[in-house]
Amino acid sequence: MEKYIGKLLDNRYEILEVIGSGGMAVVYKARCHRLNRLVAVKILKDEFSQDADFRNRFHAESQAVAMLSHPNIVSVYDVSKSSETEYIVMELIDGMSLKEYMQKKGSLTWREALHFITQIMKALEHAHSRGIIHRDIKPHNVMVMRDGSVRVTDFGIAHLASKQNTLTQEALGSVHYISPEQAKGGKVDFRTDIYSAGVVLYEMLTGRLPFDGDSPVAVAIQHINSIPLRPREINPEIPEGLEEITLKAMCADINKRYPTATAMLDNLEEFRKDPQISFNYDMDLGTAGFSDNNAKSRTGLLNRGERFFEKKEKFKREEKIRDQSKRAGRVSILAGVAAVLAFILALTYFLWTFFFQDLFVAAPEITVPDLVGKMLDDVINNEKYKDFEIIQGKTQESDVYVEGTILEQVPLYGALVKKGATITVTVSSGSTVISMPDLVGKSWRQAQEDLKSALDGSILYSIETFYMISENETEGNVISTEPESGARLRNGANITVIISRGANITLVEVPDVVGMMQSQAVSALTERGLIVGSVTEVENDEEAGRVVFQSYAPGSEVEKGIVVDIRVSLGPPATPPPTQPPVTAPTETEDPEGSGAGNSVTVTIPLPNGSGPVYVEVWQEDTRIVAETFDKSRGAISVVVTGTGQQWLYTYCDGVKTYTTLVDFDNG
C-alpha cells in the first residue's frame, strides 16, 4: 500500500505517510490542498478494492456513517471513489487508542473507567438513533484525546468486516469483545454494541479480559457457554453499582441486557451522582450456549471445547504409559483401539456440534436473508437469493441511504419460511435534493442571504467558513464553495465557503508549541508575530505548566497578529473533575470600557446531539460570556453579544471546542 504515498487523490488529497493499518484498510496522513488542512485518509486494501460488490457496499455504508455528527465520534469529511479504490476522509486524531492507553497505565481507576464508558455510550446512543450498529466496539476503535475526551471510530466499516472475517487468528483482536449472538452467527441489533461496551468496561475496571484462550474459536465458545468472574472478585475496590452495570451490559441473554444505550447511560448517570447506589439487578447471567447442560459452566473451569482437548491430552498420556508397559497382550491392543475410537468419536461430536450440524440437518424451512442496506438492483435476480421471490413494496424518503437502498423487509431477517416465499422490501427514494446556488464573487453577507433563500425550509445544512489571501477577489467576497455551484445538496449537507482576505496580508508559520512549558510557548508565538489569546488550564497526564493544545495547527500559515489560544496542563487528575455549577447565561454583554458603544447581535449556537447535560462555555474573543449547563435535547442556545467590527465567538462543550463563528457587528 506504499504505492499511494506521494499521490494526489481526486486532485485534492496528497498522501503523506502511513499512520495505521487494519484488516480491511490502511490509514494515511494526508493534506487537503483545497482547505489546506491535515486529514486522515482510509484506503481499502487491494484484496477488497478489486471486489466490485464489496466496493459498492463500502461506499453505501460509508455515506451513511458520514451523516453521523457527534463530539465522541470521529468526523467523516468525505467519501469518494477513485479509479483504483474507495476511500474515506476523516479528521486527523491527535491521541492514542484506548487499548494503548490501558497498556500504558494497566487497570484504570473506576472513575477513569466511568469517564470513558460514558463517552463511548453517548457515541453509541447517537449512532443507534440514526439506525447504525457499530458491531466491533473494542478499545482499539476508541481514541483517547489529549484533553481526556474520546472518539469512537470505524462506524459502518465494522459491518462490512463482520461479513468477511472468520474466527481465525486475524480475528483474535475482535473476538475478545464479540457478543454471543455474533459468535453463533446469529442476528445482531443495537444490544450487540452494548455487550461489547460492557466487555470494554470490564477490562478497564479489572485490567483483564473476561474470556481468553489459545484460539479465536476457544474464546468465542466461552462467550457462548461461560460466565465471567465478577469484577469485584478481581478488584474488591470496584463499587457494587458499577459492577452491576457492567454485568447487565454483558448478559449472554440478549433480552436481559440494557435494551438501549440510553438506558445504560441513565444508570451510569445515577451511579455518577451516587457511587454507593445498588440497582439490585438479578445477576443470574446465564449462558447463550447450545444446551442447558452448560448453564453452570464458569471461567476457570473447563467448558465443552476445553474438556475435549483435555480428553485428547489424557489419551496421549495413557498411550505413553501403555507403551512403557511390558504387557503387550491382546487386552492392551484392544484398549488402545478403543481409546482411538473414543478420541475419533469425541472429535466427531465436537466438530458436528459446533461447526457442521447446521449444514447437514435437514430443515423443512429456510432462513430469510438480511437485505436491509443492500441495493435493490443488486438483489433482484441475484442467484444468491434464488430461493425467494423479492418484490418492491413502497418507497420512502431517507436522509441516510441513497436512492435504491433497501430500508425494510417483510419477513424480517432470520425468520423461517418455506422455499419460494415472497420478501417485500421498502426502498429508499433518497432525500430532498436541491441545487447549490452560485456564491462566487458575492460578498459574504449577500452569499448568506442567497443560501438562506435557496435552502432554508428545504433541507438542513451546516456552513464552515475559511479565509484565504486572494489577489483576484475583493476582501470579504467568496472565492469558492464546496460543493460547487449546481451540485446536488441533500438533507444534512456540509457547505464550506472560502472567503477572500484580500492581497496585502503578511503570513507567518505557526510554531509547534505543544509539549513546551507555558513561558517557552508564549515566547515562540510572539517571536512569530502572533498574539497569545486565552490560556486555559486543564487536567492532563502531562506535567503541570506544559502546553497540551494550540488552536492553530503547527506548520499552517496564518495572518500575522492572529490570536492563538493554548491549553496548559494542571497535572494528572487525582479524581475526575467535579461537575461545574450552573451559571446563568447572560442575555447581553456589558461594554468592558463602560462606553455603551457597540451593536447587539443574536447568535444561535448548536449543542451536541443527544440528551443529557452538557457544560457550555462561550468566549467572545478572550472574554467568557457564557458558562452554564444545558440539556442537549434543546438542540441549540441563543446568545446576545455586543461589540463593534468583526469578532470571533468560540464555543466549548465539556471542554471541547465544538463551534466557531465570526460575528459581524457592523453589518448584522
Short mmCIF file of C-alpha atoms in Angstrom, two decimals, residues 188-496:
data_model
loop_
_atom_site.label_atom_id
_atom_site.label_comp_id
_atom_site.label_asym_id
_atom_site.label_seq_id
_atom_site.Cartn_x
_atom_site.Cartn_y
_atom_site.Cartn_z
CA VAL A 188 -27.41 -8.64 15.71
CA ASP A 189 -29.05 -5.41 16.84
CA PHE A 190 -28.19 -2.38 18.99
CA ARG A 191 -27.79 -4.63 22.05
CA THR A 192 -24.79 -6.26 20.36
CA ASP A 193 -22.86 -2.99 20.76
CA ILE A 194 -23.99 -2.78 24.41
CA TYR A 195 -22.48 -6.23 25.14
CA SER A 196 -19.15 -5.25 23.59
CA ALA A 197 -19.15 -1.95 25.51
CA GLY A 198 -19.73 -3.97 28.68
CA VAL A 199 -16.64 -6.07 27.91
CA VAL A 200 -14.61 -2.87 27.39
CA LEU A 201 -15.84 -1.56 30.76
CA TYR A 202 -14.96 -4.92 32.38
CA GLU A 203 -11.42 -4.70 31.00
CA MET A 204 -10.97 -1.08 32.13
CA LEU A 205 -12.12 -1.93 35.68
CA THR A 206 -10.20 -5.19 36.16
CA GLY A 207 -7.19 -4.87 33.87
CA ARG A 208 -8.05 -8.23 32.26
CA LEU A 209 -10.43 -9.67 29.71
CA PRO A 210 -13.46 -11.69 30.85
CA PHE A 211 -12.60 -14.54 28.47
CA ASP A 212 -9.30 -15.67 26.95
CA GLY A 213 -7.97 -18.71 25.12
CA ASP A 214 -5.38 -20.10 22.76
CA SER A 215 -7.50 -19.54 19.66
CA PRO A 216 -10.36 -17.34 18.48
CA VAL A 217 -12.67 -20.37 18.42
CA ALA A 218 -11.94 -21.14 22.08
CA VAL A 219 -12.66 -17.54 23.09
CA ALA A 220 -15.88 -17.42 21.04
CA ILE A 221 -17.12 -20.62 22.70
CA GLN A 222 -16.55 -19.06 26.13
CA HIS A 223 -18.68 -16.04 25.20
CA ILE A 224 -21.48 -18.51 24.42
CA ASN A 225 -21.12 -21.04 27.22
CA SER A 226 -19.23 -19.44 30.11
CA ILE A 227 -19.94 -16.91 32.84
CA PRO A 228 -17.20 -14.38 33.68
CA LEU A 229 -15.81 -13.72 37.12
CA ARG A 230 -17.48 -10.78 38.77
CA PRO A 231 -15.29 -7.65 38.59
CA ARG A 232 -15.34 -7.29 42.39
CA GLU A 233 -13.89 -10.82 42.72
CA ILE A 234 -10.84 -9.47 40.88
CA ASN A 235 -10.80 -5.97 42.42
CA PRO A 236 -12.93 -5.51 45.57
CA GLU A 237 -12.45 -1.71 45.31
CA ILE A 238 -14.88 -1.55 42.38
CA PRO A 239 -18.24 -0.10 43.55
CA GLU A 240 -21.12 -2.55 43.55
CA GLY A 241 -23.32 -0.33 41.35
CA LEU A 242 -20.67 -0.11 38.62
CA GLU A 243 -20.24 -3.90 38.73
CA GLU A 244 -23.99 -4.33 38.27
CA ILE A 245 -23.95 -2.02 35.24
CA THR A 246 -21.03 -3.97 33.73
CA LEU A 247 -22.62 -7.38 34.18
CA LYS A 248 -26.06 -6.29 32.97
CA ALA A 249 -24.48 -4.95 29.77
CA MET A 250 -22.64 -8.32 29.39
CA CYS A 251 -25.65 -10.60 29.87
CA ALA A 252 -25.34 -13.53 27.46
CA ASP A 253 -29.14 -13.50 27.17
CA ILE A 254 -29.74 -10.56 24.83
CA ASN A 255 -33.17 -9.97 26.38
CA LYS A 256 -31.63 -9.36 29.84
CA ARG A 257 -29.19 -6.71 28.63
CA TYR A 258 -29.87 -2.98 28.57
CA PRO A 259 -32.40 -2.51 25.76
CA THR A 260 -30.80 0.75 24.60
CA ALA A 261 -27.64 2.80 25.04
CA THR A 262 -29.82 5.48 26.64
CA ALA A 263 -30.96 3.05 29.35
CA MET A 264 -27.34 2.21 30.19
CA LEU A 265 -26.42 5.93 30.18
CA ASP A 266 -29.25 6.60 32.64
CA ASN A 267 -27.78 4.04 35.07
CA LEU A 268 -24.27 5.47 34.59
CA GLU A 269 -25.57 8.94 35.43
CA GLU A 270 -27.39 7.62 38.53
CA PHE A 271 -24.18 5.94 39.64
CA ARG A 272 -22.13 9.09 38.98
CA LYS A 273 -24.43 11.07 41.24
CA ASP A 274 -24.38 8.37 43.94
CA PRO A 275 -21.44 5.89 43.80
CA GLN A 276 -22.98 3.99 46.76
CA ILE A 277 -26.09 3.11 44.76
CA SER A 278 -27.16 -0.51 44.26
CA PHE A 279 -29.54 -1.34 41.41
CA ASN A 280 -30.46 -4.77 42.84
CA TYR A 281 -30.39 -6.41 39.42
CA ASP A 282 -30.87 -10.15 39.11
CA MET A 283 -27.35 -11.08 38.08
CA ASP A 284 -28.16 -14.65 37.05
CA LEU A 285 -26.31 -14.06 33.78
CA GLY A 286 -26.98 -17.46 32.34
CA THR A 287 -25.30 -18.51 29.09
CA ALA A 288 -26.16 -18.44 25.42
CA GLY A 289 -24.94 -21.98 24.88
CA PHE A 290 -26.20 -24.79 22.68
CA SER A 291 -27.77 -26.73 25.54
CA ASP A 292 -28.96 -26.08 29.07
CA ASN A 293 -26.39 -28.54 30.40
CA ASN A 294 -23.73 -25.87 30.23
CA ALA A 295 -25.67 -23.23 32.18
CA LYS A 296 -23.44 -23.68 35.22
CA SER A 297 -20.06 -23.51 33.42
CA ARG A 298 -17.72 -20.80 34.62
CA THR A 299 -14.49 -19.21 33.51
CA GLY A 300 -11.65 -21.04 35.23
CA LEU A 301 -13.49 -24.36 34.83
CA LEU A 302 -13.41 -26.42 31.67
CA ASN A 303 -16.08 -25.64 29.06
CA ARG A 304 -17.08 -28.16 26.36
CA GLY A 305 -14.25 -27.30 23.99
CA GLU A 306 -11.64 -27.34 26.74
CA ARG A 307 -12.93 -30.70 28.09
CA PHE A 308 -12.44 -32.18 24.63
CA PHE A 309 -8.82 -31.07 24.40
CA GLU A 310 -8.24 -32.25 27.97
CA LYS A 311 -9.51 -35.70 26.92
CA LYS A 312 -7.12 -35.61 23.98
CA GLU A 313 -4.14 -34.86 26.24
CA LYS A 314 -5.25 -37.53 28.69
CA PHE A 315 -5.37 -40.05 25.85
CA LYS A 316 -1.81 -39.16 24.85
CA ARG A 317 -0.59 -39.70 28.43
CA GLU A 318 -2.34 -43.05 28.66
CA GLU A 319 -0.80 -44.14 25.37
CA LYS A 320 2.66 -43.29 26.67
CA ILE A 321 2.07 -45.35 29.83
CA ARG A 322 0.85 -48.32 27.79
CA ASP A 323 3.90 -48.10 25.52
CA GLN A 324 6.15 -48.24 28.56
CA SER A 325 4.32 -51.23 29.93
CA LYS A 326 5.78 -54.65 29.32
CA ARG A 327 2.38 -56.13 28.82
CA ALA A 328 1.78 -56.34 25.09
CA GLY A 329 -1.15 -58.71 25.13
CA ARG A 330 -4.39 -58.56 23.23
CA VAL A 331 -6.13 -56.65 26.04
CA SER A 332 -3.68 -53.74 25.67
CA ILE A 333 -4.17 -53.66 21.90
CA LEU A 334 -7.94 -53.66 22.25
CA ALA A 335 -7.71 -50.94 24.89
CA GLY A 336 -5.60 -48.79 22.54
CA VAL A 337 -8.05 -49.30 19.69
CA ALA A 338 -10.93 -48.42 21.99
CA ALA A 339 -9.13 -45.25 23.08
CA VAL A 340 -8.51 -44.24 19.46
CA LEU A 341 -12.17 -44.84 18.62
CA ALA A 342 -13.21 -42.81 21.67
CA PHE A 343 -10.99 -39.94 20.53
CA ILE A 344 -12.42 -40.08 17.00
CA LEU A 345 -15.96 -40.13 18.38
CA ALA A 346 -15.19 -37.17 20.66
CA LEU A 347 -13.64 -35.24 17.79
CA THR A 348 -16.61 -36.04 15.55
CA TYR A 349 -19.05 -34.90 18.26
CA PHE A 350 -17.16 -31.63 18.79
CA LEU A 351 -16.94 -30.78 15.09
CA TRP A 352 -20.55 -31.80 14.48
CA THR A 353 -21.89 -29.79 17.43
CA PHE A 354 -20.03 -26.58 16.79
CA PHE A 355 -19.40 -26.45 13.05
CA PHE A 356 -21.25 -28.90 10.78
CA GLN A 357 -24.59 -29.65 12.37
CA ASP A 358 -26.45 -26.85 10.65
CA LEU A 359 -25.03 -27.89 7.28
CA PHE A 360 -26.42 -31.42 7.25
CA VAL A 361 -29.53 -31.47 9.35
CA ALA A 362 -32.44 -31.16 7.01
CA ALA A 363 -34.96 -28.49 7.79
CA PRO A 364 -38.40 -28.05 6.34
CA GLU A 365 -37.92 -24.27 6.29
CA ILE A 366 -35.19 -21.83 5.22
CA THR A 367 -33.89 -18.65 6.86
CA VAL A 368 -34.76 -15.21 5.47
CA PRO A 369 -31.55 -13.35 4.45
CA ASP A 370 -30.60 -9.84 5.59
CA LEU A 371 -31.41 -7.46 2.71
CA VAL A 372 -31.50 -4.14 4.60
CA GLY A 373 -28.74 -1.78 3.43
CA LYS A 374 -28.28 -3.55 0.09
CA MET A 375 -29.10 -2.01 -3.27
CA LEU A 376 -32.33 -3.32 -4.79
CA ASP A 377 -30.68 -3.75 -8.20
CA ASP A 378 -28.00 -5.94 -6.60
CA VAL A 379 -30.62 -8.19 -5.00
CA ILE A 380 -33.19 -8.65 -7.78
CA ASN A 381 -32.34 -11.65 -9.96
CA ASN A 382 -29.26 -12.42 -7.86
CA GLU A 383 -28.55 -16.15 -7.86
CA LYS A 384 -27.77 -15.94 -4.15
CA TYR A 385 -31.45 -15.27 -3.40
CA LYS A 386 -32.98 -17.69 -5.92
CA ASP A 387 -34.99 -19.47 -3.21
CA PHE A 388 -37.04 -16.32 -2.57
CA GLU A 389 -39.31 -14.03 -4.59
CA ILE A 390 -38.20 -10.46 -3.85
CA ILE A 391 -40.64 -7.70 -4.75
CA GLN A 392 -40.57 -3.96 -4.16
CA GLY A 393 -43.31 -2.52 -2.00
CA LYS A 394 -43.46 1.15 -1.06
CA THR A 395 -40.72 3.76 -1.35
CA GLN A 396 -39.66 6.02 1.49
CA GLU A 397 -37.52 9.15 1.76
CA SER A 398 -34.23 8.69 3.62
CA ASP A 399 -31.65 11.23 4.72
CA VAL A 400 -29.10 8.44 5.28
CA TYR A 401 -29.43 5.90 2.47
CA VAL A 402 -29.12 6.72 -1.22
CA GLU A 403 -31.90 6.09 -3.70
CA GLY A 404 -32.43 2.39 -4.42
CA THR A 405 -31.22 1.13 -1.00
CA ILE A 406 -33.44 -1.38 0.83
CA LEU A 407 -34.67 0.14 4.12
CA GLU A 408 -37.05 -2.52 5.45
CA GLN A 409 -38.09 -6.08 4.65
CA VAL A 410 -41.01 -8.36 5.46
CA PRO A 411 -40.49 -11.09 6.68
CA LEU A 412 -37.63 -9.90 8.90
CA TYR A 413 -34.09 -11.25 8.70
CA GLY A 414 -33.75 -14.61 10.48
CA ALA A 415 -37.39 -15.69 10.11
CA LEU A 416 -38.08 -19.25 8.94
CA VAL A 417 -40.15 -19.55 5.77
CA LYS A 418 -40.92 -22.06 3.05
CA LYS A 419 -38.78 -22.16 -0.06
CA GLY A 420 -40.14 -19.77 -2.68
CA ALA A 421 -41.57 -17.35 -0.07
CA THR A 422 -42.06 -13.69 -1.02
CA ILE A 423 -39.93 -10.98 0.62
CA THR A 424 -41.46 -7.49 0.27
CA VAL A 425 -38.94 -4.65 0.60
CA THR A 426 -39.25 -0.91 1.23
CA VAL A 427 -36.79 1.06 -0.91
CA SER A 428 -35.21 4.47 -0.33
CA SER A 429 -36.24 7.24 -2.70
CA GLY A 430 -33.35 9.36 -1.42
CA SER A 431 -33.76 12.66 0.35
CA THR A 432 -34.99 16.02 -0.81
CA VAL A 433 -32.38 17.31 -3.27
CA ILE A 434 -31.83 20.91 -4.40
CA SER A 435 -29.04 22.69 -6.29
CA MET A 436 -26.18 24.60 -4.66
CA PRO A 437 -26.53 28.33 -5.52
CA ASP A 438 -23.67 30.26 -7.16
CA LEU A 439 -21.96 32.34 -4.45
CA VAL A 440 -18.57 33.05 -6.07
CA GLY A 441 -17.76 36.77 -6.32
CA LYS A 442 -20.51 37.82 -3.94
CA SER A 443 -19.99 39.47 -0.56
CA TRP A 444 -20.24 37.05 2.35
CA ARG A 445 -23.34 38.90 3.59
CA GLN A 446 -25.03 38.52 0.19
CA ALA A 447 -23.91 34.89 -0.03
CA GLN A 448 -25.59 34.16 3.31
CA GLU A 449 -28.82 35.71 2.11
CA ASP A 450 -28.69 33.66 -1.10
CA LEU A 451 -28.09 30.45 0.84
CA LYS A 452 -30.97 31.20 3.19
CA SER A 453 -33.29 31.98 0.30
CA ALA A 454 -32.35 28.83 -1.62
CA LEU A 455 -32.05 26.30 1.19
CA ASP A 456 -33.93 27.35 4.35
CA GLY A 457 -37.11 25.35 4.78
CA SER A 458 -35.98 22.81 2.19
CA ILE A 459 -33.10 20.93 3.83
CA LEU A 460 -30.94 21.06 6.95
CA TYR A 461 -27.39 22.23 6.34
CA SER A 462 -24.27 23.48 8.11
CA ILE A 463 -21.71 26.08 7.00
CA GLU A 464 -17.96 26.13 7.62
CA THR A 465 -16.00 29.25 6.59
CA PHE A 466 -12.31 29.68 5.80
CA TYR A 467 -10.43 32.87 4.94
CA MET A 468 -7.63 32.93 2.35
CA ILE A 469 -5.43 35.53 0.71
CA SER A 470 -6.53 36.39 -2.82
CA GLU A 471 -5.13 38.84 -5.37
CA ASN A 472 -8.08 38.29 -7.68
CA GLU A 473 -11.04 38.62 -5.31
CA THR A 474 -12.09 41.65 -3.25
CA GLU A 475 -11.69 41.29 0.52
CA GLY A 476 -14.83 39.83 2.04
CA ASN A 477 -16.06 38.21 -1.20
CA VAL A 478 -16.50 34.48 -1.77
CA ILE A 479 -13.60 32.81 -3.62
CA SER A 480 -15.08 29.29 -3.90
CA THR A 481 -17.50 26.84 -2.32
CA GLU A 482 -17.61 23.17 -1.62
CA PRO A 483 -19.83 21.74 -3.09
CA GLU A 484 -19.56 23.87 -6.22
CA SER A 485 -22.41 25.77 -7.84
CA GLY A 486 -25.07 23.46 -9.29
CA ALA A 487 -24.11 20.45 -7.16
CA ARG A 488 -26.95 18.40 -5.70
CA LEU A 489 -27.45 19.05 -1.99
CA ARG A 490 -29.14 16.56 0.30
CA ASN A 491 -30.51 16.95 3.79
CA GLY A 492 -27.67 17.40 6.30
CA ALA A 493 -25.30 18.88 3.68
CA ASN A 494 -21.99 20.36 4.87
CA ILE A 495 -21.11 23.53 2.94
CA THR A 496 -17.62 25.02 3.00
#
